[in-house]
CSV table of C-alpha atoms in Angstrom, one decimal:
chain,number,residue,atom,x,y,z
A,1,UNK,CA,-10.6,16.2,-36.9
A,2,UNK,CA,-13.0,15.5,-34.1
A,3,UNK,CA,-12.1,16.3,-30.5
A,4,UNK,CA,-10.7,13.4,-28.6
A,5,UNK,CA,-10.6,12.2,-25.0
A,6,UNK,CA,-7.6,10.3,-23.7
A,7,UNK,CA,-7.2,8.5,-20.4
A,8,UNK,CA,-4.2,8.4,-18.2
A,9,UNK,CA,-2.3,5.4,-17.0
A,10,UNK,CA,-4.1,5.4,-13.6
A,11,UNK,CA,-7.6,5.6,-15.3
A,12,UNK,CA,-6.7,3.0,-17.8
A,13,UNK,CA,-5.6,0.7,-14.9
A,14,UNK,CA,-8.7,1.4,-12.9
A,15,UNK,CA,-11.0,0.7,-15.8
A,16,UNK,CA,-9.2,-2.4,-16.9
A,17,UNK,CA,-10.9,-5.8,-16.4
A,18,UNK,CA,-9.5,-7.2,-14.2
A,19,UNK,CA,-8.5,-3.9,-12.6
A,20,UNK,CA,-4.8,-3.2,-12.4
A,21,UNK,CA,-3.4,-1.9,-9.1
A,22,UNK,CA,-1.9,1.6,-9.2
A,23,UNK,CA,1.1,0.5,-7.3
A,24,UNK,CA,2.7,3.3,-5.3
A,25,UNK,CA,0.9,5.9,-7.3
A,26,UNK,CA,-1.5,6.7,-4.5
A,27,UNK,CA,-1.0,6.7,-0.8
A,28,UNK,CA,0.4,8.7,2.2
A,29,UNK,CA,3.2,11.1,1.3
A,30,UNK,CA,6.2,10.5,3.5
A,31,UNK,CA,8.9,13.1,4.1
A,32,UNK,CA,12.4,13.1,5.5
A,33,UNK,CA,14.3,16.3,6.1
A,34,UNK,CA,18.0,16.5,6.9
A,35,UNK,CA,20.6,19.1,7.6
A,36,UNK,CA,24.3,19.6,7.4
A,37,UNK,CA,26.6,22.4,8.2
A,38,UNK,CA,28.8,22.5,5.1
A,39,UNK,CA,32.5,23.5,5.6
A,40,UNK,CA,34.4,25.3,2.9
A,41,UNK,CA,36.5,22.2,2.6
A,42,UNK,CA,33.5,20.2,1.5
A,43,UNK,CA,32.8,22.3,-1.7
A,44,UNK,CA,36.3,23.3,-2.8
A,45,UNK,CA,37.4,20.1,-4.6
A,46,UNK,CA,35.8,18.3,-7.5
A,47,UNK,CA,34.3,15.0,-6.3
A,48,UNK,CA,33.7,16.3,-2.7
A,49,UNK,CA,30.5,14.5,-1.6
A,50,UNK,CA,27.8,15.6,0.8
A,51,UNK,CA,25.4,12.8,1.9
A,52,UNK,CA,21.8,13.1,3.2
A,53,UNK,CA,19.1,10.7,4.0
A,54,UNK,CA,17.7,8.2,4.5
A,55,UNK,CA,15.4,7.1,1.7
A,56,UNK,CA,14.0,3.5,1.5
A,57,UNK,CA,15.4,1.8,-1.6
A,58,UNK,CA,11.9,1.1,-2.8
A,59,UNK,CA,10.5,4.6,-2.2
A,60,UNK,CA,9.0,6.4,-5.2
A,61,UNK,CA,10.5,9.8,-4.9
A,62,UNK,CA,8.1,12.6,-5.6
A,63,UNK,CA,10.4,15.5,-4.9
A,64,UNK,CA,13.8,16.6,-3.6
A,65,UNK,CA,14.0,20.2,-2.4
A,66,UNK,CA,16.7,22.3,-0.8
A,67,UNK,CA,17.0,25.4,1.2
A,68,UNK,CA,20.5,26.6,1.9
A,69,UNK,CA,22.9,29.4,2.7
A,70,UNK,CA,25.2,30.7,-0.1
A,71,UNK,CA,28.1,28.2,-0.5
A,72,UNK,CA,30.1,30.1,-3.1
A,73,UNK,CA,30.3,33.9,-3.3
A,74,UNK,CA,31.3,33.5,-7.0
A,75,UNK,CA,28.3,31.3,-7.8
A,76,UNK,CA,30.2,28.8,-9.9
A,77,UNK,CA,29.7,25.8,-7.5
A,78,UNK,CA,27.8,22.9,-9.2
A,79,UNK,CA,26.8,19.5,-8.0
A,80,UNK,CA,25.6,16.2,-9.5
A,81,UNK,CA,22.8,14.8,-7.4
A,82,UNK,CA,22.4,11.1,-7.1
A,83,UNK,CA,21.8,8.0,-5.0
A,84,UNK,CA,24.3,6.1,-2.8
A,85,UNK,CA,24.3,3.0,-0.7
A,86,UNK,CA,23.9,3.3,3.1
A,87,UNK,CA,25.2,-0.2,3.8
A,88,UNK,CA,22.1,-0.5,6.1
A,89,UNK,CA,19.3,-3.1,5.5
A,90,UNK,CA,18.3,-5.4,2.8
A,91,UNK,CA,21.2,-7.2,1.0
A,92,UNK,CA,23.5,-4.2,1.0
A,93,UNK,CA,25.9,-5.4,3.7
A,94,UNK,CA,26.0,-8.9,2.1
A,95,UNK,CA,26.9,-7.3,-1.2
A,96,UNK,CA,29.7,-5.3,0.4
A,97,UNK,CA,27.9,-2.0,-0.3
A,98,UNK,CA,29.2,0.2,2.5
A,99,UNK,CA,27.9,3.6,3.5
A,100,UNK,CA,28.7,6.2,0.8
A,101,UNK,CA,29.3,3.7,-2.0
A,102,UNK,CA,28.0,5.4,-5.2
A,103,UNK,CA,25.2,3.8,-7.1
A,104,UNK,CA,24.5,6.6,-9.7
A,105,UNK,CA,25.8,10.0,-8.9
A,106,UNK,CA,23.8,12.0,-11.3
A,107,UNK,CA,20.4,10.2,-11.6
A,108,UNK,CA,18.6,13.2,-10.2
A,109,UNK,CA,20.6,16.3,-11.2
A,110,UNK,CA,23.6,17.1,-13.3
A,111,UNK,CA,25.9,20.1,-12.6
A,112,UNK,CA,23.1,21.7,-10.6
A,113,UNK,CA,24.0,25.3,-9.6
A,114,UNK,CA,21.0,25.8,-7.2
A,115,UNK,CA,23.2,25.7,-4.1
A,116,UNK,CA,25.7,28.3,-5.3
A,117,UNK,CA,23.4,31.0,-4.1
A,118,UNK,CA,21.1,31.1,-1.0
A,119,UNK,CA,17.7,29.6,-1.3
A,120,UNK,CA,15.1,30.7,1.4
A,121,UNK,CA,12.2,28.8,-0.2
A,122,UNK,CA,12.3,25.1,-1.1
A,123,UNK,CA,13.9,24.7,-4.5
A,124,UNK,CA,13.2,21.5,-6.3
A,125,UNK,CA,16.0,19.6,-8.0
A,126,UNK,CA,14.0,16.3,-8.6
A,127,UNK,CA,13.8,16.5,-12.3
A,128,UNK,CA,16.8,18.6,-13.1
A,129,UNK,CA,18.4,15.6,-14.9
A,130,UNK,CA,15.8,12.8,-14.4
A,131,UNK,CA,13.0,12.5,-17.0
A,132,UNK,CA,9.7,13.4,-15.5
A,133,UNK,CA,8.4,9.9,-16.3
A,134,UNK,CA,10.8,8.7,-13.7
A,135,UNK,CA,8.4,9.8,-11.0
A,136,UNK,CA,6.9,6.3,-11.0
A,137,UNK,CA,10.3,4.5,-10.5
A,138,UNK,CA,11.3,3.2,-7.1
A,139,UNK,CA,14.6,4.6,-6.0
A,140,UNK,CA,16.6,1.5,-6.9
A,141,UNK,CA,15.3,1.7,-10.5
A,142,UNK,CA,15.9,5.5,-10.6
A,143,UNK,CA,19.5,4.7,-9.7
A,144,UNK,CA,19.8,2.3,-12.6
A,145,UNK,CA,19.9,-1.0,-10.6
A,146,UNK,CA,18.3,-4.1,-12.1
A,147,UNK,CA,16.9,-5.3,-8.8
A,148,UNK,CA,16.1,-3.9,-5.4
A,149,UNK,CA,18.9,-4.4,-2.9
A,150,UNK,CA,16.6,-3.4,-0.1
A,151,UNK,CA,17.5,-1.2,2.9
A,152,UNK,CA,18.2,2.5,2.9
A,153,UNK,CA,19.8,4.8,0.3
A,154,UNK,CA,21.5,8.2,0.8
A,155,UNK,CA,21.0,11.2,-1.4
A,156,UNK,CA,24.4,12.5,-2.5
A,157,UNK,CA,25.6,15.9,-3.8
A,158,UNK,CA,28.9,15.5,-5.6
A,159,UNK,CA,30.9,18.6,-6.6
A,160,UNK,CA,31.4,18.9,-10.4
A,161,UNK,CA,32.6,22.5,-10.4
A,162,UNK,CA,34.4,23.5,-7.2
A,163,UNK,CA,33.6,26.8,-5.4
A,164,UNK,CA,36.2,29.4,-6.2
A,165,UNK,CA,35.2,31.4,-3.1
A,166,UNK,CA,33.7,28.8,-0.8
A,167,UNK,CA,31.6,29.8,2.1
A,168,UNK,CA,30.5,27.7,5.0
A,169,UNK,CA,26.8,27.4,5.5
A,170,UNK,CA,23.8,25.3,6.2
A,171,UNK,CA,22.1,23.0,3.7
A,172,UNK,CA,18.7,21.3,4.3
A,173,UNK,CA,17.1,18.8,2.1
A,174,UNK,CA,13.6,17.5,2.1
A,175,UNK,CA,12.7,14.3,0.2
A,176,UNK,CA,9.0,13.4,-0.2
A,177,UNK,CA,8.1,10.0,-1.4
A,178,UNK,CA,5.4,7.3,-1.6
A,179,UNK,CA,6.2,4.0,0.0
B,1,UNK,CA,43.8,18.7,-1.2
B,2,UNK,CA,41.8,15.6,-1.9
B,3,UNK,CA,38.0,15.4,-2.2
B,4,UNK,CA,36.1,14.6,0.9
B,5,UNK,CA,32.9,13.0,1.9
B,6,UNK,CA,30.8,14.4,4.7
B,7,UNK,CA,27.7,13.0,6.3
B,8,UNK,CA,24.5,14.9,7.4
B,9,UNK,CA,23.0,14.9,10.8
B,10,UNK,CA,20.5,12.1,10.0
B,11,UNK,CA,23.2,9.8,8.6
B,12,UNK,CA,25.5,10.6,11.6
B,13,UNK,CA,22.6,9.7,13.9
B,14,UNK,CA,21.7,6.5,12.0
B,15,UNK,CA,25.3,5.3,12.0
B,16,UNK,CA,25.9,6.1,15.7
B,17,UNK,CA,26.1,3.2,18.1
B,18,UNK,CA,23.6,3.2,19.7
B,19,UNK,CA,21.5,4.6,16.9
B,20,UNK,CA,19.9,8.0,17.6
B,21,UNK,CA,16.2,8.4,16.7
B,22,UNK,CA,15.3,10.8,13.9
B,23,UNK,CA,12.8,12.6,16.0
B,24,UNK,CA,10.1,14.0,13.6
B,25,UNK,CA,12.6,14.4,10.8
B,26,UNK,CA,11.1,11.4,9.0
B,27,UNK,CA,7.4,10.5,8.8
B,28,UNK,CA,4.1,11.0,7.1
B,29,UNK,CA,3.9,14.4,5.6
B,30,UNK,CA,0.7,16.0,6.9
B,31,UNK,CA,-1.0,19.0,5.3
B,32,UNK,CA,-3.7,21.4,6.5
B,33,UNK,CA,-5.1,24.0,4.3
B,34,UNK,CA,-7.6,26.7,5.3
B,35,UNK,CA,-9.5,29.4,3.5
B,36,UNK,CA,-11.1,32.7,4.4
B,37,UNK,CA,-13.0,35.3,2.4
B,38,UNK,CA,-11.3,38.5,3.5
B,39,UNK,CA,-13.3,41.7,3.7
B,40,UNK,CA,-11.8,45.1,2.9
B,41,UNK,CA,-12.2,45.9,6.6
B,42,UNK,CA,-9.7,43.1,7.5
B,43,UNK,CA,-6.8,44.7,5.6
B,44,UNK,CA,-7.4,48.4,6.0
B,45,UNK,CA,-5.9,49.0,9.4
B,46,UNK,CA,-2.4,48.3,10.9
B,47,UNK,CA,-2.9,45.5,13.4
B,48,UNK,CA,-5.7,43.7,11.5
B,49,UNK,CA,-5.2,40.0,12.0
B,50,UNK,CA,-6.3,37.0,9.8
B,51,UNK,CA,-6.1,33.6,11.6
B,52,UNK,CA,-5.8,30.2,9.9
B,53,UNK,CA,-5.2,26.7,11.1
B,54,UNK,CA,-5.0,24.8,13.2
B,55,UNK,CA,-1.6,23.1,13.6
B,56,UNK,CA,-0.4,21.2,16.6
B,57,UNK,CA,2.0,23.0,18.9
B,58,UNK,CA,4.6,20.3,18.7
B,59,UNK,CA,4.7,19.7,14.9
B,60,UNK,CA,7.8,20.4,12.8
B,61,UNK,CA,6.7,22.9,10.0
B,62,UNK,CA,8.3,22.2,6.6
B,63,UNK,CA,6.5,24.9,4.8
B,64,UNK,CA,3.9,27.7,5.1
B,65,UNK,CA,2.3,28.6,1.7
B,66,UNK,CA,-0.2,31.1,0.6
B,67,UNK,CA,-2.6,31.6,-2.4
B,68,UNK,CA,-4.6,34.8,-2.6
B,69,UNK,CA,-6.6,37.2,-4.6
B,70,UNK,CA,-5.3,40.7,-4.9
B,71,UNK,CA,-6.3,42.4,-1.6
B,72,UNK,CA,-4.9,45.8,-2.4
B,73,UNK,CA,-5.0,47.5,-5.8
B,74,UNK,CA,-2.3,49.9,-4.8
B,75,UNK,CA,0.0,47.0,-3.7
B,76,UNK,CA,0.9,48.7,-0.5
B,77,UNK,CA,-0.5,46.0,1.8
B,78,UNK,CA,2.2,44.2,4.0
B,79,UNK,CA,1.7,41.4,6.5
B,80,UNK,CA,3.7,39.7,9.2
B,81,UNK,CA,3.2,35.9,9.4
B,82,UNK,CA,3.4,34.2,12.7
B,83,UNK,CA,1.9,32.0,15.4
B,84,UNK,CA,-1.0,32.5,17.7
B,85,UNK,CA,-2.6,30.6,20.6
B,86,UNK,CA,-5.9,28.9,20.0
B,87,UNK,CA,-6.8,28.5,23.6
B,88,UNK,CA,-7.6,24.9,22.7
B,89,UNK,CA,-5.9,21.9,24.3
B,90,UNK,CA,-2.8,21.4,26.4
B,91,UNK,CA,-2.2,24.1,29.1
B,92,UNK,CA,-3.3,27.0,27.0
B,93,UNK,CA,-6.7,27.7,28.7
B,94,UNK,CA,-5.2,26.9,32.1
B,95,UNK,CA,-2.4,29.4,31.4
B,96,UNK,CA,-5.0,32.0,30.4
B,97,UNK,CA,-4.0,32.0,26.7
B,98,UNK,CA,-7.1,32.6,24.7
B,99,UNK,CA,-7.9,32.2,21.0
B,100,UNK,CA,-6.1,34.7,18.8
B,101,UNK,CA,-3.5,35.8,21.5
B,102,UNK,CA,-0.2,36.4,19.8
B,103,UNK,CA,2.8,34.3,20.5
B,104,UNK,CA,5.2,35.7,17.8
B,105,UNK,CA,3.5,37.7,15.1
B,106,UNK,CA,6.5,37.6,12.7
B,107,UNK,CA,8.3,34.3,13.3
B,108,UNK,CA,7.8,33.3,9.7
B,109,UNK,CA,7.7,36.5,7.7
B,110,UNK,CA,8.0,40.2,8.3
B,111,UNK,CA,6.2,42.9,6.2
B,112,UNK,CA,5.6,40.4,3.4
B,113,UNK,CA,4.0,41.5,0.1
B,114,UNK,CA,2.2,38.3,-0.5
B,115,UNK,CA,-1.4,39.6,-0.2
B,116,UNK,CA,-0.7,42.8,-2.2
B,117,UNK,CA,-1.0,41.0,-5.5
B,118,UNK,CA,-2.8,37.9,-6.7
B,119,UNK,CA,-0.9,34.7,-6.0
B,120,UNK,CA,-2.1,31.8,-8.1
B,121,UNK,CA,0.8,29.5,-7.3
B,122,UNK,CA,1.8,28.7,-3.8
B,123,UNK,CA,4.0,31.3,-2.3
B,124,UNK,CA,6.3,30.1,0.5
B,125,UNK,CA,6.7,32.3,3.5
B,126,UNK,CA,8.3,29.7,5.8
B,127,UNK,CA,11.8,31.1,5.8
B,128,UNK,CA,11.2,34.7,4.9
B,129,UNK,CA,12.1,35.8,8.4
B,130,UNK,CA,13.1,32.6,10.0
B,131,UNK,CA,16.4,30.8,9.7
B,132,UNK,CA,16.4,27.7,7.5
B,133,UNK,CA,17.7,25.5,10.3
B,134,UNK,CA,14.6,26.2,12.3
B,135,UNK,CA,12.8,23.6,10.2
B,136,UNK,CA,14.1,21.3,12.9
B,137,UNK,CA,12.3,23.2,15.6
B,138,UNK,CA,8.8,22.3,16.9
B,139,UNK,CA,6.2,25.0,16.4
B,140,UNK,CA,6.4,26.2,20.0
B,141,UNK,CA,10.1,26.7,19.6
B,142,UNK,CA,9.7,28.5,16.3
B,143,UNK,CA,7.4,30.9,18.2
B,144,UNK,CA,10.1,31.5,20.8
B,145,UNK,CA,8.4,29.8,23.8
B,146,UNK,CA,10.6,28.0,26.4
B,147,UNK,CA,8.3,25.0,26.7
B,148,UNK,CA,5.5,23.4,24.8
B,149,UNK,CA,2.1,24.5,26.0
B,150,UNK,CA,0.4,21.7,24.1
B,151,UNK,CA,-2.8,22.0,22.1
B,152,UNK,CA,-3.3,23.8,18.8
B,153,UNK,CA,-1.8,27.0,17.3
B,154,UNK,CA,-3.1,29.3,14.6
B,155,UNK,CA,-1.2,30.8,11.8
B,156,UNK,CA,-1.7,34.6,11.8
B,157,UNK,CA,-1.3,37.3,9.2
B,158,UNK,CA,-1.1,40.7,10.8
B,159,UNK,CA,-1.3,43.8,8.7
B,160,UNK,CA,1.8,46.0,9.1
B,161,UNK,CA,1.1,48.4,6.2
B,162,UNK,CA,-2.6,48.8,5.5
B,163,UNK,CA,-4.0,48.4,2.0
B,164,UNK,CA,-4.6,51.9,0.6
B,165,UNK,CA,-7.1,50.6,-1.9
B,166,UNK,CA,-8.2,47.5,-0.1
B,167,UNK,CA,-10.1,44.8,-2.0
B,168,UNK,CA,-12.1,41.9,-0.7
B,169,UNK,CA,-10.8,38.5,-1.8
B,170,UNK,CA,-10.0,34.9,-0.8
B,171,UNK,CA,-6.8,33.8,1.0
B,172,UNK,CA,-5.8,30.2,1.3
B,173,UNK,CA,-3.1,29.1,3.7
B,174,UNK,CA,-1.4,25.7,3.6
B,175,UNK,CA,1.0,24.2,6.2
B,176,UNK,CA,3.1,21.1,5.5
B,177,UNK,CA,4.4,19.4,8.7
B,178,UNK,CA,5.6,16.2,10.3
B,179,UNK,CA,4.3,15.2,13.6
B,180,UNK,CA,4.7,11.4,13.9
């Protein structure tokens, strides 16, 4: 066999005639960070939800990272991580999508235990459940929608395994994206 | 008990009437990286300082990350990581604050091992000594100042335990921040 050279999607697009635009695959990296003081009552029941944001519905999400205090001394606490409507902007209000309405609760992470223990360096949860090829999908597509409703989305953490010894603490999330 | 939904600070601000601005909590993520070839004489004495930068005094620092060669074969080397005046811009020169003057030598990390072994992936030191909620503070607040002097700051690595078998090598410091 002879050695081969393969070209990526971007290079293939650039070298195509006519050239194909590398839409939202190059540009300024935007970031939003957000914080919440989580009470013990927010992690002690399955389906408790903690919402962060905002992220534009058409953002291509590069990473979602967390730093946090310990929220469960027993370390059993687990969350699904997904996307939720904000009810703000685009067609969301017209479609009766109010703040906190679930789109897909585990499109980013499934039963993630990262927040059970303290994290003092940013810990990525972006591809815990999502396929790495989803890095080119806008948020609405990542959430499984067939069209962009516009406006803002929230990032939601939904408890799948409740803390058996819940502890109140701070959680910070940073989402970086191209838009 | 029934399951509850709680909303973060940003969402609370966005849904407030009137809406509250997300001041420097959302914007273009800016990065500066800097590099220096460190001589053995820069890590062989307690109090040796390596300065990198600059960053703006009023930016919000998401991360401080380091790559390095091994600067001490004995792995004894320890450094504090903090913020220093540049003497450039704002009121710094007017206030008599010159380049390299310490503000808080250990506001990010204290007696950190990062330079005592080679780091070929980015090592975060942002919250080693600082509380995670300080990500919402501007640099001058992280450094413990009571008001913003303006201008530029430097990131400083100060030797707290000298290398006992100091080696020369490269150090790269990267800062990710929002300031728009």
